[in-house]
């Protein structure tokens, strides 16, 4: 079994939940406590109290322009969003194998989440590791 140190060194991002850090971002009703922003251009992605912390699901996101490893990463520190209209500013790519990837509407540099078409709503997910909480 891998220890926490090994897991951190072999994974470049994700898994705040495993370390108990997701709690710092969740309010008393399980929603996002802070505004979620693009980490590069600071554009608002979601306002507070919109997304629900999702702790029993993981999603694989492909590599982004500023991330490693080349095969992408699996994220478990997720926010679940009910509807596309709950977002403030996102760009959604065309469907790729049952998924639409979500990025910032302004800079469109990094993928920060996914919509899984085959899942019933809510089916939008953002990784807390890939957004800035303010």
GROMACS .gro file of N, CA and C in nm:
model
  402
    1UNK      N    1   0.084  -0.119   0.000
    1UNK     CA    2   0.000   0.000   0.000
    1UNK      C    3   0.088   0.124   0.000
    2UNK      N    4   0.048   0.224  -0.077
    2UNK     CA    5   0.124   0.347  -0.091
    2UNK      C    6   0.102   0.439   0.027
    3UNK      N    7   0.206   0.498   0.079
    3UNK     CA    8   0.188   0.594   0.188
    3UNK      C    9   0.152   0.730   0.129
    4UNK      N   10   0.108   0.823   0.214
    4UNK     CA   11   0.067   0.955   0.167
    4UNK      C   12   0.181   1.025   0.095
    5UNK      N   13   0.300   1.014   0.148
    5UNK     CA   14   0.414   1.079   0.085
    5UNK      C   15   0.435   1.027  -0.057
    6UNK      N   16   0.428   0.894  -0.075
    6UNK     CA   17   0.443   0.838  -0.209
    6UNK      C   18   0.331   0.887  -0.301
    7UNK      N   19   0.210   0.892  -0.250
    7UNK     CA   20   0.097   0.935  -0.331
    7UNK      C   21   0.115   1.079  -0.377
    8UNK      N   22   0.162   1.164  -0.288
    8UNK     CA   23   0.183   1.305  -0.325
    8UNK      C   24   0.292   1.316  -0.430
    9UNK      N   25   0.397   1.239  -0.415
    9UNK     CA   26   0.507   1.250  -0.510
    9UNK      C   27   0.473   1.191  -0.647
   10UNK      N   28   0.376   1.098  -0.654
   10UNK     CA   29   0.343   1.038  -0.783
   10UNK      C   30   0.223   1.102  -0.849
   11UNK      N   31   0.158   1.195  -0.781
   11UNK     CA   32   0.042   1.264  -0.838
   11UNK      C   33   0.070   1.412  -0.835
   12UNK      N   34   0.049   1.477  -0.948
   12UNK     CA   35   0.080   1.620  -0.953
   12UNK      C   36  -0.031   1.707  -0.898
   13UNK      N   37  -0.156   1.656  -0.900
   13UNK     CA   38  -0.268   1.736  -0.854
   13UNK      C   39  -0.375   1.645  -0.798
   14UNK      N   40  -0.478   1.707  -0.740
   14UNK     CA   41  -0.598   1.634  -0.698
   14UNK      C   42  -0.591   1.582  -0.556
   15UNK      N   43  -0.700   1.521  -0.515
   15UNK     CA   44  -0.715   1.451  -0.390
   15UNK      C   45  -0.701   1.533  -0.263
   16UNK      N   46  -0.756   1.655  -0.260
   16UNK     CA   47  -0.760   1.731  -0.135
   16UNK      C   48  -0.842   1.656  -0.030
   17UNK      N   49  -0.945   1.584  -0.073
   17UNK     CA   50  -1.033   1.512   0.018
   17UNK      C   51  -0.955   1.413   0.105
   18UNK      N   52  -0.856   1.346   0.049
   18UNK     CA   53  -0.780   1.247   0.124
   18UNK      C   54  -0.705   1.310   0.241
   19UNK      N   55  -0.674   1.434   0.232
   19UNK     CA   56  -0.598   1.501   0.337
   19UNK      C   57  -0.688   1.585   0.427
   20UNK      N   58  -0.820   1.581   0.405
   20UNK     CA   59  -0.914   1.657   0.486
   20UNK      C   60  -0.917   1.805   0.455
   21UNK      N   61  -0.858   1.846   0.345
   21UNK     CA   62  -0.851   1.989   0.312
   21UNK      C   63  -0.975   2.040   0.241
   22UNK      N   64  -1.056   1.953   0.184
   22UNK     CA   65  -1.177   1.998   0.114
   22UNK      C   66  -1.272   2.065   0.213
   23UNK      N   67  -1.270   2.023   0.339
   23UNK     CA   68  -1.357   2.082   0.442
   23UNK      C   69  -1.340   2.233   0.454
   24UNK      N   70  -1.221   2.282   0.431
   24UNK     CA   71  -1.194   2.426   0.442
   24UNK      C   72  -1.270   2.507   0.337
   25UNK      N   73  -1.315   2.443   0.232
   25UNK     CA   74  -1.380   2.512   0.121
   25UNK      C   75  -1.531   2.491   0.118
   26UNK      N   76  -1.582   2.409   0.210
   26UNK     CA   77  -1.723   2.371   0.211
   26UNK      C   78  -1.794   2.441   0.327
   27UNK      N   79  -1.912   2.498   0.300
   27UNK     CA   80  -1.989   2.561   0.408
   27UNK      C   81  -2.073   2.456   0.483
   28UNK      N   82  -2.154   2.501   0.577
   28UNK     CA   83  -2.230   2.410   0.664
   28UNK      C   84  -2.334   2.327   0.589
   29UNK      N   85  -2.372   2.365   0.469
   29UNK     CA   86  -2.471   2.287   0.393
   29UNK      C   87  -2.407   2.210   0.276
   30UNK      N   88  -2.274   2.201   0.275
   30UNK     CA   89  -2.204   2.123   0.175
   30UNK      C   90  -2.180   2.192   0.042
   31UNK      N   91  -2.197   2.323   0.039
   31UNK     CA   92  -2.178   2.401  -0.084
   31UNK      C   93  -2.043   2.474  -0.080
   32UNK      N   94  -2.002   2.527  -0.195
   32UNK     CA   95  -1.877   2.602  -0.199
   32UNK      C   96  -1.888   2.731  -0.117
   33UNK      N   97  -1.794   2.746  -0.027
   33UNK     CA   98  -1.793   2.861   0.065
   33UNK      C   99  -1.745   2.989  -0.003
   34UNK      N  100  -1.661   2.974  -0.103
   34UNK     CA  101  -1.596   3.088  -0.167
   34UNK      C  102  -1.633   3.100  -0.314
   35UNK      N  103  -1.600   3.214  -0.372
   35UNK     CA  104  -1.610   3.231  -0.516
   35UNK      C  105  -1.500   3.148  -0.580
   36UNK      N  106  -1.533   3.073  -0.684
   36UNK     CA  107  -1.434   2.995  -0.757
   36UNK      C  108  -1.393   3.074  -0.880
   37UNK      N  109  -1.262   3.093  -0.896
   37UNK     CA  110  -1.208   3.177  -1.004
   37UNK      C  111  -1.106   3.099  -1.087
   38UNK      N  112  -1.084   3.148  -1.206
   38UNK     CA  113  -0.977   3.094  -1.290
   38UNK      C  114  -0.844   3.130  -1.221
   39UNK      N  115  -0.755   3.034  -1.203
   39UNK     CA  116  -0.627   3.064  -1.136
   39UNK      C  117  -0.533   3.148  -1.221
   40UNK      N  118  -0.557   3.158  -1.351
   40UNK     CA  119  -0.467   3.233  -1.438
   40UNK      C  120  -0.513   3.376  -1.462
   41UNK      N  121  -0.641   3.395  -1.494
   41UNK     CA  122  -0.687   3.530  -1.528
   41UNK      C  123  -0.782   3.589  -1.423
   42UNK      N  124  -0.817   3.511  -1.322
   42UNK     CA  125  -0.898   3.555  -1.208
   42UNK      C  126  -1.046   3.578  -1.241
   43UNK      N  127  -1.092   3.534  -1.356
   43UNK     CA  128  -1.233   3.547  -1.393
   43UNK      C  129  -1.319   3.460  -1.301
   44UNK      N  130  -1.436   3.510  -1.262
   44UNK     CA  131  -1.527   3.433  -1.175
   44UNK      C  132  -1.588   3.318  -1.256
   45UNK      N  133  -1.575   3.198  -1.203
   45UNK     CA  134  -1.632   3.078  -1.264
   45UNK      C  135  -1.764   3.044  -1.195
   46UNK      N  136  -1.764   3.047  -1.062
   46UNK     CA  137  -1.885   3.017  -0.983
   46UNK      C  138  -1.891   3.108  -0.862
   47UNK      N  139  -2.008   3.153  -0.830
   47UNK     CA  140  -2.029   3.230  -0.707
   47UNK      C  141  -2.047   3.135  -0.590
   48UNK      N  142  -2.035   3.183  -0.466
   48UNK     CA  143  -2.053   3.096  -0.349
   48UNK      C  144  -2.193   3.034  -0.342
   49UNK      N  145  -2.201   2.919  -0.276
   49UNK     CA  146  -2.326   2.847  -0.250
   49UNK      C  147  -2.394   2.793  -0.375
   50UNK      N  148  -2.317   2.764  -0.479
   50UNK     CA  149  -2.375   2.711  -0.603
   50UNK      C  150  -2.341   2.563  -0.621
   51UNK      N  151  -2.217   2.526  -0.595
   51UNK     CA  152  -2.171   2.389  -0.620
   51UNK      C  153  -2.175   2.307  -0.491
   52UNK      N  154  -2.195   2.177  -0.507
   52UNK     CA  155  -2.197   2.084  -0.394
   52UNK      C  156  -2.069   2.003  -0.395
   53UNK      N  157  -2.008   1.988  -0.277
   53UNK     CA  158  -1.888   1.905  -0.267
   53UNK      C  159  -1.925   1.761  -0.301
   54UNK      N  160  -1.847   1.699  -0.387
   54UNK     CA  161  -1.874   1.562  -0.431
   54UNK      C  162  -1.757   1.476  -0.388
   55UNK      N  163  -1.778   1.390  -0.289
   55UNK     CA  164  -1.668   1.313  -0.232
   55UNK      C  165  -1.669   1.166  -0.270
   56UNK      N  166  -1.769   1.121  -0.343
   56UNK     CA  167  -1.777   0.979  -0.378
   56UNK      C  168  -1.762   0.956  -0.528
   57UNK      N  169  -1.689   1.042  -0.593
   57UNK     CA  170  -1.677   1.036  -0.739
   57UNK      C  171  -1.538   1.084  -0.777
   58UNK      N  172  -1.485   1.030  -0.882
   58UNK     CA  173  -1.358   1.080  -0.934
   58UNK      C  174  -1.371   1.097  -1.084
   59UNK      N  175  -1.291   1.187  -1.137
   59UNK     CA  176  -1.294   1.205  -1.283
   59UNK      C  177  -1.153   1.228  -1.335
   60UNK      N  178  -1.130   1.174  -1.452
   60UNK     CA  179  -1.002   1.190  -1.520
   60UNK      C  180  -1.013   1.309  -1.614
   61UNK      N  181  -0.918   1.398  -1.605
   61UNK     CA  182  -0.912   1.512  -1.696
   61UNK      C  183  -0.783   1.503  -1.776
   62UNK      N  184  -0.789   1.536  -1.903
   62UNK     CA  185  -0.669   1.530  -1.986
   62UNK      C  186  -0.568   1.636  -1.942
   63UNK      N  187  -0.445   1.625  -1.989
   63UNK     CA  188  -0.345   1.725  -1.952
   63UNK      C  189  -0.384   1.862  -2.005
   64UNK      N  190  -0.340   1.963  -1.935
   64UNK     CA  191  -0.367   2.099  -1.979
   64UNK      C  192  -0.236   2.163  -2.023
   65UNK      N  193  -0.243   2.282  -2.072
   65UNK     CA  194  -0.124   2.349  -2.123
   65UNK      C  195  -0.022   2.378  -2.015
   66UNK      N  196  -0.067   2.386  -1.889
   66UNK     CA  197   0.027   2.419  -1.781
   66UNK      C  198   0.041   2.307  -1.680
   67UNK      N  199   0.001   2.184  -1.714
   67UNK     CA  200   0.007   2.076  -1.615
   67UNK      C  201   0.085   1.956  -1.664
   68UNK      N  202   0.125   1.874  -1.572
   68UNK     CA  203   0.184   1.744  -1.596
   68UNK      C  204   0.102   1.647  -1.513
   69UNK      N  205   0.105   1.522  -1.535
   69UNK     CA  206   0.177   1.447  -1.636
   69UNK      C  207   0.106   1.450  -1.771
   70UNK      N  208   0.172   1.399  -1.872
   70UNK     CA  209   0.121   1.405  -2.009
   70UNK      C  210  -0.008   1.327  -2.029
   71UNK      N  211  -0.033   1.227  -1.944
   71UNK     CA  212  -0.155   1.147  -1.959
   71UNK      C  213  -0.274   1.205  -1.884
   72UNK      N  214  -0.256   1.317  -1.819
   72UNK     CA  215  -0.365   1.379  -1.743
   72UNK      C  216  -0.363   1.332  -1.598
   73UNK      N  217  -0.469   1.363  -1.524
   73UNK     CA  218  -0.476   1.328  -1.383
   73UNK      C  219  -0.618   1.290  -1.344
   74UNK      N  220  -0.627   1.214  -1.236
   74UNK     CA  221  -0.757   1.178  -1.178
   74UNK      C  222  -0.780   1.270  -1.059
   75UNK      N  223  -0.898   1.330  -1.053
   75UNK     CA  224  -0.932   1.424  -0.947
   75UNK      C  225  -1.048   1.370  -0.864
   76UNK      N  226  -1.038   1.387  -0.734
   76UNK     CA  227  -1.146   1.347  -0.643
   76UNK      C  228  -1.195   1.464  -0.559
   77UNK      N  229  -1.133   1.578  -0.572
   77UNK     CA  230  -1.172   1.699  -0.498
   77UNK      C  231  -1.268   1.780  -0.585
   78UNK      N  232  -1.388   1.730  -0.601
   78UNK     CA  233  -1.479   1.782  -0.702
   78UNK      C  234  -1.594   1.866  -0.646
   79UNK      N  235  -1.634   1.961  -0.727
   79UNK     CA  236  -1.757   2.037  -0.706
   79UNK      C  237  -1.856   1.988  -0.811
   80UNK      N  238  -1.977   1.957  -0.769
   80UNK     CA  239  -2.082   1.915  -0.862
   80UNK      C  240  -2.175   2.032  -0.885
   81UNK      N  241  -2.203   2.061  -1.012
   81UNK     CA  242  -2.286   2.176  -1.048
   81UNK      C  243  -2.406   2.123  -1.126
   82UNK      N  244  -2.523   2.173  -1.090
   82UNK     CA  245  -2.649   2.122  -1.143
   82UNK      C  246  -2.673   2.155  -1.291
   83UNK      N  247  -2.640   2.275  -1.332
   83UNK     CA  248  -2.682   2.321  -1.464
   83UNK      C  249  -2.577   2.417  -1.520
   84UNK      N  250  -2.567   2.423  -1.651
   84UNK     CA  251  -2.471   2.514  -1.715
   84UNK      C  252  -2.500   2.659  -1.680
   85UNK      N  253  -2.626   2.691  -1.653
   85UNK     CA  254  -2.663   2.829  -1.621
   85UNK      C  255  -2.624   2.869  -1.479
   86UNK      N  256  -2.576   2.774  -1.399
   86UNK     CA  257  -2.526   2.807  -1.265
   86UNK      C  258  -2.387   2.869  -1.270
   87UNK      N  259  -2.315   2.848  -1.377
   87UNK     CA  260  -2.182   2.904  -1.394
   87UNK      C  261  -2.191   3.052  -1.429
   88UNK      N  262  -2.085   3.124  -1.399
   88UNK     CA  263  -2.075   3.265  -1.438
   88UNK      C  264  -2.007   3.279  -1.574
   89UNK      N  265  -1.892   3.215  -1.589
   89UNK     CA  266  -1.811   3.230  -1.711
   89UNK      C  267  -1.737   3.101  -1.742
   90UNK      N  268  -1.791   3.021  -1.833
   90UNK     CA  269  -1.720   2.900  -1.874
   90UNK      C  270  -1.725   2.886  -2.024
   91UNK      N  271  -1.630   2.810  -2.073
   91UNK     CA  272  -1.627   2.768  -2.212
   91UNK      C  273  -1.637   2.617  -2.210
   92UNK      N  274  -1.721   2.560  -2.296
   92UNK     CA  275  -1.740   2.416  -2.301
   92UNK      C  276  -1.703   2.370  -2.441
   93UNK      N  277  -1.615   2.270  -2.450
   93UNK     CA  278  -1.572   2.220  -2.580
   93UNK      C  279  -1.677   2.127  -2.640
   94UNK      N  280  -1.655   2.088  -2.764
   94UNK     CA  281  -1.746   1.992  -2.826
   94UNK      C  282  -1.733   1.857  -2.756
   95UNK      N  283  -1.830   1.770  -2.777
   95UNK     CA  284  -1.832   1.639  -2.712
   95UNK      C  285  -1.718   1.552  -2.761
   96UNK      N  286  -1.646   1.495  -2.663
   96UNK     CA  287  -1.537   1.403  -2.692
   96UNK      C  288  -1.561   1.279  -2.606
   97UNK      N  289  -1.603   1.170  -2.668
   97UNK     CA  290  -1.629   1.043  -2.599
   97UNK      C  291  -1.715   1.063  -2.475
   98UNK      N  292  -1.834   1.116  -2.491
   98UNK     CA  293  -1.932   1.132  -2.383
   98UNK      C  294  -1.898   1.242  -2.283
   99UNK      N  295  -1.797   1.325  -2.312
   99UNK     CA  296  -1.757   1.430  -2.219
   99UNK      C  297  -1.743   1.562  -2.293
  100UNK      N  298  -1.773   1.670  -2.220
  100UNK     CA  299  -1.744   1.804  -2.267
  100UNK      C  300  -1.656   1.868  -2.160
  101UNK      N  301  -1.540   1.914  -2.200
  101UNK     CA  302  -1.447   1.971  -2.103
  101UNK      C  303  -1.474   2.118  -2.081
  102UNK      N  304  -1.456   2.162  -1.957
  102UNK     CA  305  -1.488   2.297  -1.913
  102UNK      C  306  -1.359   2.374  -1.889
  103UNK      N  307  -1.355   2.496  -1.942
  103UNK     CA  308  -1.241   2.585  -1.915
  103UNK      C  309  -1.294   2.726  -1.891
  104UNK      N  310  -1.205   2.815  -1.858
  104UNK     CA  311  -1.239   2.955  -1.836
  104UNK      C  312  -1.284   3.018  -1.968
  105UNK      N  313  -1.391   3.095  -1.965
  105UNK     CA  314  -1.443   3.159  -2.086
  105UNK      C  315  -1.351   3.268  -2.139
  106UNK      N  316  -1.268   3.324  -2.053
  106UNK     CA  317  -1.182   3.434  -2.095
  106UNK      C  318  -1.050   3.385  -2.154
  107UNK      N  319  -0.972   3.311  -2.074
  107UNK     CA  320  -0.839   3.271  -2.123
  107UNK      C  321  -0.837   3.134  -2.191
  108UNK      N  322  -0.928   3.046  -2.158
  108UNK     CA  323  -0.938   2.912  -2.216
  108UNK      C  324  -0.805   2.836  -2.217
  109UNK      N  325  -0.722   2.859  -2.117
  109UNK     CA  326  -0.590   2.796  -2.114
  109UNK      C  327  -0.596   2.654  -2.059
  110UNK      N  328  -0.661   2.634  -1.946
  110UNK     CA  329  -0.662   2.504  -1.880
  110UNK      C  330  -0.801   2.445  -1.868
  111UNK      N  331  -0.807   2.314  -1.876
  111UNK     CA  332  -0.932   2.243  -1.845
  111UNK      C  333  -0.943   2.238  -1.694
  112UNK      N  334  -1.060   2.276  -1.642
  112UNK     CA  335  -1.080   2.272  -1.497
  112UNK      C  336  -1.195   2.183  -1.456
  113UNK      N  337  -1.263   2.125  -1.553
  113UNK     CA  338  -1.375   2.038  -1.520
  113UNK      C  339  -1.431   1.969  -1.642
  114UNK      N  340  -1.545   1.901  -1.619
  114UNK     CA  341  -1.604   1.820  -1.724
  114UNK      C  342  -1.755   1.812  -1.707
  115UNK      N  343  -1.824   1.798  -1.817
  115UNK     CA  344  -1.966   1.760  -1.817
  115UNK      C  345  -1.970   1.619  -1.872
  116UNK      N  346  -2.031   1.527  -1.799
  116UNK     CA  347  -2.043   1.389  -1.845
  116UNK      C  348  -2.184   1.372  -1.900
  117UNK      N  349  -2.194   1.362  -2.031
  117UNK     CA  350  -2.320   1.363  -2.102
  117UNK      C  351  -2.412   1.247  -2.061
  118UNK      N  352  -2.357   1.129  -2.039
  118UNK     CA  353  -2.439   1.011  -2.010
  118UNK      C  354  -2.498   1.010  -1.870
  119UNK      N  355  -2.447   1.094  -1.781
  119UNK     CA  356  -2.500   1.100  -1.644
  119UNK      C  357  -2.619   1.194  -1.640
  120UNK      N  358  -2.721   1.158  -1.561
  120UNK     CA  359  -2.832   1.253  -1.545
  120UNK      C  360  -2.785   1.373  -1.465
  121UNK      N  361  -2.855   1.486  -1.480
  121UNK     CA  362  -2.818   1.607  -1.404
  121UNK      C  363  -2.831   1.579  -1.255
  122UNK      N  364  -2.740   1.634  -1.175
  122UNK     CA  365  -2.630   1.721  -1.212
  122UNK      C  366  -2.514   1.642  -1.272
  123UNK      N  367  -2.458   1.694  -1.378
  123UNK     CA  368  -2.349   1.621  -1.443
  123UNK      C  369  -2.231   1.710  -1.483
  124UNK      N  370  -2.217   1.824  -1.416
  124UNK     CA  371  -2.102   1.912  -1.434
  124UNK      C  372  -2.013   1.900  -1.313
  125UNK      N  373  -1.882   1.889  -1.334
  125UNK     CA  374  -1.787   1.874  -1.224
  125UNK      C  375  -1.666   1.963  -1.247
  126UNK      N  376  -1.626   2.034  -1.141
  126UNK     CA  377  -1.504   2.114  -1.141
  126UNK      C  378  -1.410   2.058  -1.036
  127UNK      N  379  -1.282   2.055  -1.065
  127UNK     CA  380  -1.184   2.014  -0.964
  127UNK      C  381  -1.144   2.135  -0.880
  128UNK      N  382  -1.150   2.119  -0.749
  128UNK     CA  383  -1.109   2.226  -0.660
  128UNK      C  384  -0.960   2.258  -0.675
  129UNK      N  385  -0.883   2.160  -0.716
  129UNK     CA  386  -0.739   2.181  -0.737
  129UNK      C  387  -0.709   2.271  -0.856
  130UNK      N  388  -0.805   2.284  -0.946
  130UNK     CA  389  -0.781   2.356  -1.071
  130UNK      C  390  -0.847   2.493  -1.075
  131UNK      N  391  -0.907   2.535  -0.965
  131UNK     CA  392  -0.966   2.669  -0.953
  131UNK      C  393  -0.908   2.738  -0.831
  132UNK      N  394  -0.928   2.868  -0.824
  132UNK     CA  395  -0.882   2.946  -0.710
  132UNK      C  396  -1.004   2.981  -0.625
  133UNK      N  397  -0.996   2.957  -0.494
  133UNK     CA  398  -1.103   2.992  -0.400
  133UNK      C  399  -1.074   3.128  -0.338
  134UNK      N  400  -1.168   3.224  -0.354
  134UNK     CA  401  -1.149   3.357  -0.294
  134UNK      C  402  -1.275   3.400  -0.226
   0.00000   0.00000   0.00000
